[in-house]
């Protein structure tokens, strides 16, 4: 799918949602469901002065948590998938900690790391890292053992096998895991941004709700949705370029 078709698909999806929103707002006739035109007008008024800084903070927290999760999770996944001893050692730890709801750890993170940026970034990290570890490990397990024999006979180093075998084998599942985890990360980030901060889309939306400013609240929801769209589009674009051999 080229970019023009992709943009057309997104445009049609957005148009459908806007029409549905308009119908619901007209039928309800309530201030808690404002007309889309009013929300977009308000968004244009306050975006550069108010919302942009909140969106930048949220994007920074997601990006920092994602980078940290990949930096930790990918090597661990490779080690567990390639080395059976590492898998036997680390799998029990992963299986015992992965099922714990990460949002339940927020009070602990805030006690240990404070209520500032670090606890929010660590929460994003915890949501993504386990999915990265398991996806990469399972992808390497699916590589036939015979694939490595010729490389070992020819004296290939581990970095060479990582570059030519392990990385291509793990990339599709790795990107899928990041895509799945990203939706949960954005949802949890919204919750964490209601504590100990004055910046972030979660703070902005909840503050507007408490002030009974529904136009600002819906404008914030639109920006949060657009933020998710940008992140998912970047992941999809990376997958199309890096995993073109799958098609």
Coordinates of C-alpha atoms in Angstrom, one line a residue:
X1 CA 0.0 0.0 0.0
X2 CA 1.5 3.4 -1.0
X3 CA 1.3 6.5 1.0
X4 CA -1.6 8.0 -1.1
X5 CA -3.8 5.0 -0.5
X6 CA -2.8 4.9 3.2
X7 CA -3.7 8.6 3.6
X8 CA -7.0 8.0 1.8
X9 CA -7.8 5.1 4.1
X10 CA -7.1 7.2 7.2
X11 CA -9.1 10.1 5.8
X12 CA -12.1 7.9 5.2
X13 CA -11.9 6.4 8.7
X14 CA -11.6 9.9 10.2
X15 CA -14.6 11.0 8.2
X16 CA -16.7 8.1 9.3
X17 CA -15.9 8.8 13.0
X18 CA -16.7 12.6 12.5
X19 CA -20.0 11.8 10.9
X20 CA -20.9 9.4 13.7
X21 CA -19.8 12.0 16.3
X22 CA -21.9 14.7 14.6
X23 CA -25.0 12.4 14.6
X24 CA -24.6 11.6 18.3
X25 CA -24.0 15.2 19.3
X26 CA -27.0 16.4 17.4
X27 CA -29.2 13.6 18.8
X28 CA -28.1 14.1 22.3
X29 CA -28.2 17.9 22.4
X30 CA -26.1 18.0 25.6
X31 CA -23.1 20.2 26.5
X32 CA -21.1 17.0 27.4
X33 CA -21.1 16.0 23.7
X34 CA -20.2 19.2 21.8
X35 CA -20.4 19.5 18.0
X36 CA -17.1 18.5 16.2
X37 CA -16.8 21.9 14.6
X38 CA -16.8 23.6 17.9
X39 CA -14.1 21.2 19.3
X40 CA -11.9 21.7 16.2
X41 CA -12.3 25.4 16.5
X42 CA -11.3 25.4 20.1
X43 CA -8.4 23.1 19.3
X44 CA -7.1 25.6 16.8
X45 CA -7.3 28.4 19.4
X46 CA -5.4 26.6 22.2
X47 CA -3.1 24.2 20.4
X48 CA 0.1 26.3 20.1
X49 CA -0.3 28.0 23.5
X50 CA -1.5 25.1 25.7
X51 CA -1.9 21.7 24.2
X52 CA 1.4 21.5 22.2
X53 CA 3.5 21.5 25.4
X54 CA 1.4 18.8 27.0
X55 CA 1.6 16.6 23.9
X56 CA 5.4 17.1 23.8
X57 CA 5.7 15.9 27.4
X58 CA 3.6 12.8 26.7
X59 CA 5.5 12.0 23.5
X60 CA 8.8 12.4 25.4
X61 CA 7.7 10.0 28.1
X62 CA 6.6 7.4 25.6
X63 CA 9.7 7.7 23.5
X64 CA 12.0 7.4 26.6
X65 CA 10.2 4.4 27.9
X66 CA 10.2 2.7 24.5
X67 CA 13.9 3.3 24.0
X68 CA 14.7 2.0 27.4
X69 CA 12.5 -1.1 27.0
X70 CA 14.2 -1.9 23.6
X71 CA 17.7 -1.4 25.0
X72 CA 17.0 -3.8 27.9
X73 CA 14.4 -6.2 26.4
X74 CA 15.9 -6.9 23.0
X75 CA 19.3 -8.2 24.3
X76 CA 17.5 -10.2 26.9
X77 CA 15.2 -11.8 24.3
X78 CA 18.1 -12.6 22.1
X79 CA 20.0 -14.2 25.0
X80 CA 17.0 -16.3 26.0
X81 CA 16.2 -17.4 22.5
X82 CA 19.8 -18.2 21.5
X83 CA 21.2 -19.7 24.7
X84 CA 19.1 -22.4 26.4
X85 CA 20.9 -21.9 29.7
X86 CA 20.0 -18.2 29.8
X87 CA 16.4 -19.1 28.9
X88 CA 16.3 -21.6 31.8
X89 CA 17.7 -18.9 34.2
X90 CA 15.6 -16.0 33.1
X91 CA 12.2 -17.5 32.0
X92 CA 11.0 -18.1 35.6
X93 CA 11.7 -14.5 36.5
X94 CA 9.9 -13.2 33.4
X95 CA 6.9 -15.5 33.9
X96 CA 6.6 -14.5 37.6
X97 CA 6.7 -10.8 36.9
X98 CA 5.0 -10.4 33.5
X99 CA 1.4 -11.2 34.6
X100 CA 1.5 -8.6 37.4
X101 CA -0.7 -5.6 36.3
X102 CA 1.8 -2.9 35.8
X103 CA -0.6 -0.2 37.0
X104 CA -0.5 -1.9 40.4
X105 CA 3.2 -1.1 40.6
X106 CA 2.6 2.6 40.2
X107 CA 2.5 3.4 44.0
X108 CA 5.8 1.5 44.4
X109 CA 7.4 3.3 41.5
X110 CA 6.3 6.6 42.9
X111 CA 7.7 5.8 46.3
X112 CA 11.0 4.6 44.9
X113 CA 11.5 7.1 42.0
X114 CA 9.3 10.0 43.0
X115 CA 6.2 11.4 41.3
X116 CA 8.2 13.1 38.5
X117 CA 9.3 12.0 35.1
X118 CA 11.3 8.9 36.1
X119 CA 8.3 7.0 37.6
X120 CA 6.2 7.7 34.4
X121 CA 9.0 6.6 32.1
X122 CA 9.6 3.4 34.2
X123 CA 5.9 2.6 33.9
X124 CA 6.0 2.8 30.1
X125 CA 9.2 0.7 30.2
X126 CA 7.6 -2.1 32.3
X127 CA 4.6 -2.3 30.0
X128 CA 6.7 -2.7 26.8
X129 CA 9.8 -4.6 28.0
X130 CA 8.2 -7.9 28.8
X131 CA 6.4 -8.1 25.4
X132 CA 9.7 -7.3 23.7
X133 CA 11.6 -10.0 25.6
X134 CA 9.0 -12.7 24.9
X135 CA 8.5 -11.8 21.2
X136 CA 12.2 -11.7 20.4
X137 CA 12.8 -15.0 22.3
X138 CA 10.0 -16.8 20.6
X139 CA 11.0 -15.5 17.2
X140 CA 14.6 -16.9 17.6
X141 CA 13.2 -20.2 18.8
X142 CA 11.3 -20.5 15.5
X143 CA 14.6 -20.3 13.5
X144 CA 15.6 -23.9 12.5
X145 CA 18.7 -25.0 14.2
X146 CA 20.1 -26.1 10.8
X147 CA 20.3 -22.4 9.9
X148 CA 23.1 -21.8 12.3
X149 CA 25.2 -24.9 11.3
X150 CA 26.8 -23.5 8.1
X151 CA 27.6 -20.2 9.7
X152 CA 29.3 -21.9 12.7
X153 CA 31.3 -24.2 10.4
X154 CA 32.4 -21.2 8.4
X155 CA 33.5 -19.5 11.7
X156 CA 30.9 -16.8 11.7
X157 CA 31.0 -14.7 14.9
X158 CA 28.0 -14.0 17.0
X159 CA 27.7 -10.4 15.8
X160 CA 27.6 -11.7 12.2
X161 CA 24.8 -14.2 13.1
X162 CA 23.0 -11.5 15.0
X163 CA 23.1 -9.2 11.9
X164 CA 22.3 -11.7 9.2
X165 CA 20.0 -14.3 11.0
X166 CA 18.7 -13.2 14.3
X167 CA 17.8 -9.6 13.5
X168 CA 15.8 -10.4 10.4
X169 CA 14.1 -13.3 12.2
X170 CA 13.1 -11.3 15.2
X171 CA 12.2 -7.9 13.6
X172 CA 8.6 -8.7 12.5
X173 CA 7.5 -10.1 15.9
X174 CA 9.5 -7.4 17.7
X175 CA 7.6 -4.6 15.9
X176 CA 4.3 -6.4 16.4
X177 CA 5.0 -6.6 20.1
X178 CA 5.9 -2.9 20.3
X179 CA 2.7 -2.0 18.3
X180 CA 0.5 -4.0 20.7
X181 CA 2.2 -2.7 23.8
X182 CA 2.0 0.9 22.6
X183 CA -1.8 1.1 23.0
X184 CA -1.6 -0.1 26.6
X185 CA 1.3 2.3 27.3
X186 CA -0.6 5.3 26.1
X187 CA -3.6 4.3 28.2
X188 CA -1.5 3.8 31.3
X189 CA 0.4 7.0 30.6
X190 CA -2.9 8.9 30.7
X191 CA -3.5 7.6 34.2
X192 CA 0.0 8.3 35.5
X193 CA 0.0 11.9 34.2
X194 CA -2.8 12.7 36.7
X195 CA -0.2 12.4 39.5
X196 CA 2.6 14.7 40.4
X197 CA 2.8 16.7 37.2
X198 CA 1.3 19.7 35.5
X199 CA 2.2 18.6 32.0
X200 CA 1.0 15.8 29.8
X201 CA -2.2 15.0 27.9
X202 CA -3.5 13.0 30.9
X203 CA -3.2 16.1 33.1
X204 CA -4.7 18.4 30.5
X205 CA -7.8 16.3 29.8
X206 CA -8.5 15.6 33.5
X207 CA -8.0 19.3 34.4
X208 CA -10.4 20.3 31.7
X209 CA -12.9 17.8 32.9
X210 CA -12.7 19.0 36.5
X211 CA -13.2 22.6 35.2
X212 CA -16.2 21.4 33.3
X213 CA -14.6 22.7 30.1
X214 CA -15.8 20.1 27.7
X215 CA -14.4 21.8 24.6
X216 CA -10.9 21.6 26.0
X217 CA -11.4 18.1 27.2
X218 CA -12.5 16.9 23.8
X219 CA -9.7 18.8 22.1
X220 CA -7.2 17.0 24.4
X221 CA -8.8 13.6 23.5
X222 CA -8.4 14.5 19.8
X223 CA -4.7 15.3 20.3
X224 CA -4.1 12.1 22.3
X225 CA -5.8 10.1 19.4
X226 CA -3.6 11.9 16.9
X227 CA -0.5 11.1 19.0
X228 CA -1.4 7.4 18.9
X229 CA -2.0 7.6 15.2
X230 CA 1.4 9.1 14.6
X231 CA 3.2 6.5 16.7
X232 CA 1.3 3.6 15.0
X233 CA 2.0 5.0 11.6
X234 CA 5.7 5.3 12.4
X235 CA 5.8 1.6 13.5
X236 CA 3.9 0.5 10.4
X237 CA 6.2 2.5 8.2
X238 CA 9.3 1.0 9.9
X239 CA 7.8 -2.5 9.4
X240 CA 7.1 -1.9 5.7
X241 CA 10.7 -0.7 5.1
X242 CA 12.6 -3.1 7.4
X243 CA 10.6 -6.2 6.7
X244 CA 9.9 -5.7 3.0
X245 CA 11.1 -9.3 2.4
X246 CA 8.0 -10.6 4.2
X247 CA 5.8 -9.3 1.4

